[in-house]
XYZ file of C-alpha atoms in Angstrom:
521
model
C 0.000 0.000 0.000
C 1.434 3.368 -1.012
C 2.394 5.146 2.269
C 0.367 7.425 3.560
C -2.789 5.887 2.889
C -5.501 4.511 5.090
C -8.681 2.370 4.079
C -10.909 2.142 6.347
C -14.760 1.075 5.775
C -14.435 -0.647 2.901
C -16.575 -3.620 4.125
C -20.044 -2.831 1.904
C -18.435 -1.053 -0.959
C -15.943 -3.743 -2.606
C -17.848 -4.048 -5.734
C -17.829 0.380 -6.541
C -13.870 0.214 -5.246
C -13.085 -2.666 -7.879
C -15.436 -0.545 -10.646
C -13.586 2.394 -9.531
C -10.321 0.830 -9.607
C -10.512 0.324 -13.231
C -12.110 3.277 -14.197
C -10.016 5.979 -12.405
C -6.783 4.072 -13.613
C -7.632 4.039 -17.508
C -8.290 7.583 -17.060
C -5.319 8.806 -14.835
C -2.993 6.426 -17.368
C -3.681 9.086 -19.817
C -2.488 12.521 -17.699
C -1.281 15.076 -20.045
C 2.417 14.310 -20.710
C 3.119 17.891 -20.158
C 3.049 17.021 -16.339
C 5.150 14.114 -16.661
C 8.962 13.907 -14.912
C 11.785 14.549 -17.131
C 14.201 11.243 -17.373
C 16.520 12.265 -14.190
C 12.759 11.990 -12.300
C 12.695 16.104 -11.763
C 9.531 17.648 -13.389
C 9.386 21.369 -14.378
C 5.483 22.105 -13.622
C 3.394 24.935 -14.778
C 0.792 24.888 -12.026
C 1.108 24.883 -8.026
C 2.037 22.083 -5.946
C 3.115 22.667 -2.416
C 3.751 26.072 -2.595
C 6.179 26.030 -5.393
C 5.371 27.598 -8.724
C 6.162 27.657 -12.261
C 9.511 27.251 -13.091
C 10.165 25.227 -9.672
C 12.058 22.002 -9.844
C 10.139 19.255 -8.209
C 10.779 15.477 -7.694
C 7.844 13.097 -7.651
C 7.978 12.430 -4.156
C 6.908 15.933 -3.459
C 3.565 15.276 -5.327
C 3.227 12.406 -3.890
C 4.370 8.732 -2.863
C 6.276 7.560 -5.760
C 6.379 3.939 -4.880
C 3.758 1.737 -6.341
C 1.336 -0.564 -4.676
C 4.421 -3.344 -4.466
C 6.347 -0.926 -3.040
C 9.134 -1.161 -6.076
C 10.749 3.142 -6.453
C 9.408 4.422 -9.637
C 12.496 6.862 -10.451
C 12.155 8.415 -13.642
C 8.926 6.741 -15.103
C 7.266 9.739 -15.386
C 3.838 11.624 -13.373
C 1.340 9.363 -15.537
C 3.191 6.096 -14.141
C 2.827 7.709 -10.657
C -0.225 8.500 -10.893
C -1.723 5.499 -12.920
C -0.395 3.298 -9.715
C -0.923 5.298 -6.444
C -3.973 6.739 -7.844
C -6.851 4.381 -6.540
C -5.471 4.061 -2.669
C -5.935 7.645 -2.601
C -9.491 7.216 -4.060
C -10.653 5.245 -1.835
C -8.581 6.146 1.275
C -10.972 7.228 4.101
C -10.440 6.823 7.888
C -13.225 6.320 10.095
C -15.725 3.046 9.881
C -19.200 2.998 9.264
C -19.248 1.197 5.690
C -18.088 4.530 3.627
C -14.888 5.381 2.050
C -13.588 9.211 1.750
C -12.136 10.418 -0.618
C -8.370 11.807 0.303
C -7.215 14.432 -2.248
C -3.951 12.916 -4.428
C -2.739 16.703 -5.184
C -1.336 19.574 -2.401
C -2.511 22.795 -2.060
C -0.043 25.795 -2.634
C -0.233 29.639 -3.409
C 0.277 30.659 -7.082
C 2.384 33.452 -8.530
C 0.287 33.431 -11.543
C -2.121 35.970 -10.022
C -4.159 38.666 -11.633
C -3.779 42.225 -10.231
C -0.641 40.234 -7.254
C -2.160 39.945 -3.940
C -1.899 42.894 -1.818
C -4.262 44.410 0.508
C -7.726 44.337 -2.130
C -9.286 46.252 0.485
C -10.272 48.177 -2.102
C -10.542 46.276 -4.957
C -13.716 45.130 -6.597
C -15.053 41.617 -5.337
C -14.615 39.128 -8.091
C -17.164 36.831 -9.701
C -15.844 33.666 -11.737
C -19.021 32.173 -13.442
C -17.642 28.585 -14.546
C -19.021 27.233 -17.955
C -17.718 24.598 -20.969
C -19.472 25.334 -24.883
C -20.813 21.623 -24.587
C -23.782 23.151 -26.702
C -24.449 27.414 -26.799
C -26.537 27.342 -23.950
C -24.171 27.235 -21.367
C -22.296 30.233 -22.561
C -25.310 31.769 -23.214
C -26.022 31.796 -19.306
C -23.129 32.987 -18.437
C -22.977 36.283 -20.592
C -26.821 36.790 -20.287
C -25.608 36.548 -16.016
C -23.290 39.155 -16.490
C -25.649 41.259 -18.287
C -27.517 40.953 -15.775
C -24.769 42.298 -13.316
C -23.709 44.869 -15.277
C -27.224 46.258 -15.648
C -28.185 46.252 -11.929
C -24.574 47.181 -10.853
C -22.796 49.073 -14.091
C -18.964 48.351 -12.551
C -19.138 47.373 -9.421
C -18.242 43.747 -9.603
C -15.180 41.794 -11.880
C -17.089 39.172 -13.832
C -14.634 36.157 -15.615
C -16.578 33.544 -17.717
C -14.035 30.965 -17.407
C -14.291 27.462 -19.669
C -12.936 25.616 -16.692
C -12.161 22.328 -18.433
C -11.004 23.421 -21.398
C -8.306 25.658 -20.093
C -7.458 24.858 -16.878
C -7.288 21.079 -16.661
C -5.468 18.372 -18.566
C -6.370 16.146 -20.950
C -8.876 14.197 -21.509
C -10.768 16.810 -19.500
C -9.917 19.391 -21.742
C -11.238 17.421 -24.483
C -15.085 17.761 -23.261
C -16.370 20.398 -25.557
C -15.000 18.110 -28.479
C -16.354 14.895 -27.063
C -19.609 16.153 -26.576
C -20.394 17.618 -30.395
C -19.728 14.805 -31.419
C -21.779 12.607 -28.953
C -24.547 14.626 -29.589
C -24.086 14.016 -33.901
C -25.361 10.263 -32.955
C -27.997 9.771 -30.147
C -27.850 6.660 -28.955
C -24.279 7.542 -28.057
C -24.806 10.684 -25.997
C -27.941 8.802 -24.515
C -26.226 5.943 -23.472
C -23.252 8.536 -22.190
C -26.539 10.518 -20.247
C -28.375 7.588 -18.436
C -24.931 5.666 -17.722
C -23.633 8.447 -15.762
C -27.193 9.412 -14.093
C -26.805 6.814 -10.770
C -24.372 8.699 -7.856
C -22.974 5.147 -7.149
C -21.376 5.996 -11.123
C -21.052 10.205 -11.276
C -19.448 10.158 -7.791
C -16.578 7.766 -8.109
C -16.367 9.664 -11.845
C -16.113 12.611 -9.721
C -13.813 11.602 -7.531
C -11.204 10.334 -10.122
C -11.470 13.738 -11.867
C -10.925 15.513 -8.473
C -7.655 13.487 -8.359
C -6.368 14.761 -11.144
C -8.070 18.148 -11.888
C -7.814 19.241 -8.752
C -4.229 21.313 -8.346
C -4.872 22.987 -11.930
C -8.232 24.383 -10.896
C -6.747 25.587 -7.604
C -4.385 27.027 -9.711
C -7.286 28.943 -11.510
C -9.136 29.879 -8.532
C -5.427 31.375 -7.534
C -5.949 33.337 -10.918
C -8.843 34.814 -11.024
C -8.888 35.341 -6.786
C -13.043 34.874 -6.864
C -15.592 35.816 -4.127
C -18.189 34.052 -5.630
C -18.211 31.560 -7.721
C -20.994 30.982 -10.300
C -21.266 27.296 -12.118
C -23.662 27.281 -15.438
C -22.642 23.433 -16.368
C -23.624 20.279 -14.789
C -20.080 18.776 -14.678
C -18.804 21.860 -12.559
C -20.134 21.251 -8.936
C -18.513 18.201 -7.273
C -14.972 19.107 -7.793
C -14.256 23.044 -8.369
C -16.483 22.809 -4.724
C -14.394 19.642 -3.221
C -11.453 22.270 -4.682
C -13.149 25.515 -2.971
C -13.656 23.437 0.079
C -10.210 21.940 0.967
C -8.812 25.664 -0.709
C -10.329 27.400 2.530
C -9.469 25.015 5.011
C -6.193 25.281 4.641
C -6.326 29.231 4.739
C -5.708 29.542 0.627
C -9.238 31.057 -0.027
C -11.578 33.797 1.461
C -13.497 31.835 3.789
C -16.768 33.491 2.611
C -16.163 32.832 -0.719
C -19.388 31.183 -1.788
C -20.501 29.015 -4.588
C -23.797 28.573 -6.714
C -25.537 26.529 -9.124
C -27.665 27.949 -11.890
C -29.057 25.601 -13.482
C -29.512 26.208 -17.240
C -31.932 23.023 -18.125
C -35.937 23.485 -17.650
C -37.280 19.896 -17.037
C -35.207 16.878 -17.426
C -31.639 17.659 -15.892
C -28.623 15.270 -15.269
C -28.319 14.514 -12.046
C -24.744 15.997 -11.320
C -26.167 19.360 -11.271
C -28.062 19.092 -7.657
C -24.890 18.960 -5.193
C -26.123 18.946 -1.869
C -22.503 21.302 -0.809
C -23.146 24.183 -2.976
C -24.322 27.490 -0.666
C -27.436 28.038 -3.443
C -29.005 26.481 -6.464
C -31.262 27.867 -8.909
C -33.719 25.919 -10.333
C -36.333 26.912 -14.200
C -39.771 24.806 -12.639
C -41.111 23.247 -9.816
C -40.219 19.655 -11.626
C -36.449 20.745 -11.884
C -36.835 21.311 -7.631
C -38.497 18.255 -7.349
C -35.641 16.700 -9.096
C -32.953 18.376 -6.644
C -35.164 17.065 -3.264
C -35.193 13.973 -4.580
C -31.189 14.067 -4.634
C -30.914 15.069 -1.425
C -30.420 19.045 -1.898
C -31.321 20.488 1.016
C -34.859 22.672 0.391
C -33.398 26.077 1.718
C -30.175 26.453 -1.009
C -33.076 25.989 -3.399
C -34.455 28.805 -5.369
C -37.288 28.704 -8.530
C -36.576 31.802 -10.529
C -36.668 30.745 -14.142
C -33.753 30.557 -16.490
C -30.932 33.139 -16.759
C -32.353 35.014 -20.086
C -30.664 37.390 -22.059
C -31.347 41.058 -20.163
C -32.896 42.502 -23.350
C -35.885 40.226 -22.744
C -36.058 41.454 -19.148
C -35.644 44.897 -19.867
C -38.924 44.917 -22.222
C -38.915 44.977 -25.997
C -40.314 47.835 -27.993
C -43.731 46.714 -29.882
C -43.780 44.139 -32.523
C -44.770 47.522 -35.698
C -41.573 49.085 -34.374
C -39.748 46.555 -34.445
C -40.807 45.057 -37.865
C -40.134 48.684 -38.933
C -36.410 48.936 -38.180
C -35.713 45.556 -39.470
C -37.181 45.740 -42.612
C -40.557 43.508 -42.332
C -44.083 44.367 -43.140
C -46.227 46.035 -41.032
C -49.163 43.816 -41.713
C -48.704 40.594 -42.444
C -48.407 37.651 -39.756
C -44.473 36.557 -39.229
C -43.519 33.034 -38.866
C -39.881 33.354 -37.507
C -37.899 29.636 -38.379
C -34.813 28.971 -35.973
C -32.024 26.651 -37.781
C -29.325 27.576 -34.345
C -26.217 28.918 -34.473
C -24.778 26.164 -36.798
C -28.134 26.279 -38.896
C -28.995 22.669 -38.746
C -32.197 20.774 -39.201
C -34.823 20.101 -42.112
C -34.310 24.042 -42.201
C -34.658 24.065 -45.992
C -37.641 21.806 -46.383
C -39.330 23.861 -43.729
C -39.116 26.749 -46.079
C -40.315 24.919 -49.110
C -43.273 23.561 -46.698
C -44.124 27.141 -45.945
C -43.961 28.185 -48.801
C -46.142 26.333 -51.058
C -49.074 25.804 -47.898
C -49.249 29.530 -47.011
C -47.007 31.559 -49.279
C -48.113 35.348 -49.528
C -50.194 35.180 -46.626
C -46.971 35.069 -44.547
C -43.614 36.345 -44.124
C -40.994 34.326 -42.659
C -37.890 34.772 -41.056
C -35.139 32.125 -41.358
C -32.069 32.310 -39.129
C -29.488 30.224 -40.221
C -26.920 30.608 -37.816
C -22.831 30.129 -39.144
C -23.939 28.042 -42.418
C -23.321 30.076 -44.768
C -24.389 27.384 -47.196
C -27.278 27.150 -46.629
C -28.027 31.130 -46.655
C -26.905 31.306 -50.109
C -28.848 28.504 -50.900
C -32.643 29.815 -49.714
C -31.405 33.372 -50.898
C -31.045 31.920 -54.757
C -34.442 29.989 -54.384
C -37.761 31.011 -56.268
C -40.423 31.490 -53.926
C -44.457 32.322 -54.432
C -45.430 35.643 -55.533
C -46.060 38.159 -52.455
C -44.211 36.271 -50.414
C -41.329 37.866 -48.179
C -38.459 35.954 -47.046
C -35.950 37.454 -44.726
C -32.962 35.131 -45.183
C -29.939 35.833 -41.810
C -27.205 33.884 -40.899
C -26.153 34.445 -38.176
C -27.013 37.395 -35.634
C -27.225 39.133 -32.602
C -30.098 41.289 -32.130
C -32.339 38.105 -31.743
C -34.694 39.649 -29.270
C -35.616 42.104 -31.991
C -36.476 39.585 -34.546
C -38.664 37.474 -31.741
C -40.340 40.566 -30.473
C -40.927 41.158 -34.145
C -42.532 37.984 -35.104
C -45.881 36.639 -33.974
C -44.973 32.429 -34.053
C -41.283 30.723 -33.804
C -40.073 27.121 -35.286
C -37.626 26.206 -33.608
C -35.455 22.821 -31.615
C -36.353 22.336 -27.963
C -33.671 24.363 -26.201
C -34.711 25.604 -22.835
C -33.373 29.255 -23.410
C -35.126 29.788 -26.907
C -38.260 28.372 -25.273
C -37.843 31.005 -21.822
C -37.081 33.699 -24.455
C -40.228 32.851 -27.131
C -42.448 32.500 -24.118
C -41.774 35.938 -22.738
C -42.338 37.398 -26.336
C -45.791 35.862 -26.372
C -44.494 33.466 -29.398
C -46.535 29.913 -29.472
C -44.261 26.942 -30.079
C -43.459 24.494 -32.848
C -40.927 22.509 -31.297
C -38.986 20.156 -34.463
C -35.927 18.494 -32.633
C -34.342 18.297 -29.429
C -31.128 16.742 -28.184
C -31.878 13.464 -26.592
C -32.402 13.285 -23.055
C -32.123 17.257 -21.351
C -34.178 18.376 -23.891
C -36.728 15.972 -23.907
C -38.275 16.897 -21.050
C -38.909 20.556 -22.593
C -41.284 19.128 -25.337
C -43.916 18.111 -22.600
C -43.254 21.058 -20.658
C -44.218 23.272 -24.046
C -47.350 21.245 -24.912
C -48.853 19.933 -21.361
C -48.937 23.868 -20.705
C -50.706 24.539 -23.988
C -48.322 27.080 -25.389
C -46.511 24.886 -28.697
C -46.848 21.958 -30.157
C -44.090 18.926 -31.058
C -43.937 18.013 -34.539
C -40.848 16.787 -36.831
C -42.319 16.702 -40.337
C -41.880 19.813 -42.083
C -45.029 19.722 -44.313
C -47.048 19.302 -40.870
C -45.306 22.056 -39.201
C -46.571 24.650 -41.906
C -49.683 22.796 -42.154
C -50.184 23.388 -37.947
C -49.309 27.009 -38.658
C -51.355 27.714 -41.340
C -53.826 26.510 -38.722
C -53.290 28.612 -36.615
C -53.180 31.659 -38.695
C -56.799 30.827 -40.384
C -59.858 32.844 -38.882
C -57.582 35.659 -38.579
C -55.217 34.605 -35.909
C -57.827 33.142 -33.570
C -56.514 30.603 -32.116
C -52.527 32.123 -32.408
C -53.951 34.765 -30.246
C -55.218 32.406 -27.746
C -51.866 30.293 -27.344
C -50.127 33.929 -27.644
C -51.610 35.084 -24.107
C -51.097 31.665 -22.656
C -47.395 31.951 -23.147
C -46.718 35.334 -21.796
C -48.923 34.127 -18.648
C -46.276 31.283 -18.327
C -43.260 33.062 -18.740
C -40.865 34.567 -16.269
C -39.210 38.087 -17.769
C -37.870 38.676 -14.199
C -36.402 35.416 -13.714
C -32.699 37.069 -14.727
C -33.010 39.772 -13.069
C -34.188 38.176 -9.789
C -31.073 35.678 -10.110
C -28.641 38.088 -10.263
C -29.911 39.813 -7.145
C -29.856 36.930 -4.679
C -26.424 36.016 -5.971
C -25.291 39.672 -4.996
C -26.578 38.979 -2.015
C -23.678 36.038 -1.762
C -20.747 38.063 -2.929
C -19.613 39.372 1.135
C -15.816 39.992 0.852
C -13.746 39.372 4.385
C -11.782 42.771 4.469
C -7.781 42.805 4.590
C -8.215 38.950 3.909
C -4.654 37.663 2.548
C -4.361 34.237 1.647
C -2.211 31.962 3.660
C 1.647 30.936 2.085
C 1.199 26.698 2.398
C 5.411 25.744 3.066
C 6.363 23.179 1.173
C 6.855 19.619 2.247
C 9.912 18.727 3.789
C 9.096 15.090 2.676
């Protein structure tokens, strides 16, 4: 047994150790070789392990043990080998009975030199917000700018927002890799839902967790060193467990503000993965009532919950001017209904056949609106097409005054993302929902029609068929499904977010992180 290392109450978990055992090994095999030891067994780092810094020679055995489980000296087989073999004690090291194993972190804690703005007295500084996100899909991003809108409109200056794409810059590989892994999961569904339920169950997510904690977890004490938050914001479901085991562990030992707080916004409506509720976060926000049910059932406790709505852009809580103005400024007509046809912002989906669908069931008596996001292909292509006399068609790629062109229209086609749905619903837009991605969005498409505001359908002749509908008896029955949206939107969910979190950010004056020595082992 590497040295060190206790494990105690292991009795009734054998069966997750041995699971975990494999799992955290393959994974920890692959560390990026830009941490491994040169061949004389001295590594050169570039991020903080006991209190030494870039530049700072280091051997192995300050990181930690460097014999394996036999006990045989691993000179100059490099950090992966180290880590690939000492790895899983420290997993599942815990002391103290009672059937559990706790986790013992593998990495040290140290002060970083890398620091924005030096330490100092920040007395007077402005307190810092870090609001943690990955692009695994727009929406997450998305969040996190419409958040600090949101700041910046309540507060102009006061605070220092970072959006910071945690895994992608600040751990190693095959973390770093997430963005990448997940567009293409996404490209073939029965891969991302396998990937989705698989990782649902805690006795799977946790030990996941864990194992990413492991080897994550200097590198994103390394950020927090960075950016020096007082709060700290996560949009993404795969940012609770560790930046908070991090946070945690970071203020124990003296490294971090000890009123530093951390929150969870979540950015799904309905059907959520399960890593988003953890129960040691100081607040999560929650879209619905099912999304809280969700979180009690995990064991969050009821008071860090909070049922706002989803963080929407600030233009949509700020009001929109009416529908003729805004038609007027971007070029529409005045009079005739406007059917506004979402492709997102890479412009996929049976976009084109939509159009043609459109256009040969209601042609003149409509205008339309089709955003095709970054594919420019597929904007030339509807731009050279012939379509029916009378009828307008406003072809975009893609853009950025997309509150205008909602406020503008009076029905939206669009995929099942949770923020176009929060932002259509608080623009009075019914629904024609045509795709989703499999599993978080699923939930959204019940949530849409059990609530009477949209409809589901995936066959673009139907979809203009259901419009044209809805536009006959002069916009009867659009009206009706018009009024029922606005009733069940929330236009004040942003701004009502962004003032509890101020409420979190609470500086401790004069507070000066603590210089960790470094191991004399």
């Amino acid at each position: 047994m590497v040295p060190g290392t206790c494990l105690h109450g292991m009795s009734s978990s054998g069966d997750s150790a041995t699971i975990l055992a494999s799992v955290s090994s393959s994974i920890i095999q692959n560390v990026d070789p830009s941490m491994g030891m040169k061949k004389d067994g001295v590594s050169r780092q570039h991020h903080v392990f006991d209190g030494k810094t870039d530049q700072q020679q280091m051997t192995g055995r300050r990181f930690c043990s460097t014999k394996n489980t036999d006990g045989i000296w691993m000179k100059g087989k490099g950090m992966s080998a180290v880590l690939a073999t000492s790895a899983v004690p420290w997993l599942l090291a815990g002391c103290g009975g009672g059937g559990q194993a706790r986790a013992v972190p593998l990495w040290k804690l140290g002060r970083s030199d890398r620091i924005r703005g030096g330490w100092g007295d920040r007395s007077d500084a402005k307190p810092r917000i870090m609001i943690l996100m990955s692009d695994t899909g727009g929406g997450h991003r998305a969040s996190a700018e419409a958040l600090r809108g949101g700041f910046e409109h309540l507060y102009g200056s006061k605070y220092r927002i970072d959006i910071v794409d945690l895994w992608t810059h600040h751990t190693p590989w095959p973390y770093n890799e997430f963005p990448k892994s997940y567009s293409f999961m996404v490209k073939y569904p029965f891969i991302w839902r396998g990937n989705f339920t698989f990782t649902q169950p805690k006795f799977v997510h946790v030990p996941l967790s864990t194992a990413m904690h492991v080897v994550t977890g200097s590198r994103i004490s390394a950020a927090f060193d960075e950016y020096r938050p007082n709060l700290i914001i996560s949009v993404h479901p795969l940012m609770q467990h560790v930046p908070v085991k991090v946070l945690r562990r970071r203020i124990e030992s003296g490294l971090q503000d000890p009123n530093t707080a951390f929150a969870t916004v979540v950015t799904d409506l309905t059907t959520c993965h399960n890593t988003w509720f953890y129960h040691d976060v100081d607040r999560c926000f929650v879209a619905t009532e099912e999304s809280k049910k969700q979180a009690l059932k995990l064991g969050m406790p009821e008071d860090k919950l909070r049922v706002y709505g989803l963080p929407i852009r600030p233009a949509f809580s700020q009001g929109l001017p009416r529908a003729k103005a805004l038609r007027k400024k971007l070029g529409l007509d005045l009079t005739k209904p406007c059917i506004l046809l979402m492709g997102g912002g890479e412009g996929m989906g049976p976009v084109e056949k939509t159009v043609d669908a459109v256009a040969e069931q209601i042609g003149a008596d409509a205008q339309l609106v089709v955003v095709c996001g970054r594919n420019a292909t597929l904007v030339n292509k509807l731009q050279s097409k012939a379509y029916p006399s009378g009828m307008n068609v406003h072809i975009q790629g893609f853009v950025t005054n997309m509150p205008e062109y909602m406020g503008a229209c009076d029905v939206i086609i669009t995929k099942a993302g949770p923020g176009t749905i929060s932002e259509a619903l608080i623009c009075g837009l019914p629904l024609v929902l045509n795709a989703f991605v499999p599993c978080q969005e699923e939930g959204n498409i019940p949530y849409v029609t059990e609530n009477k505001v949209g409809v589901f359908e995936t066959k673009p002749k139907k979809v203009a068929s259901i419009i044209k509908s809805w536009l006959d008896d002069n916009g009867k029955e659009l009206k009706v499904l018009s009024k029922r949206a606005k009733a069940l939107a929330k236009p004040d969910s942003l701004f009502d977010i962004v003032k509890e979190l101020s409420t979190m950010v609470r500086p401790t004056p004069g507070f000066k992180p603590k210089l960790m020595p470094a191991s004399s082992s």
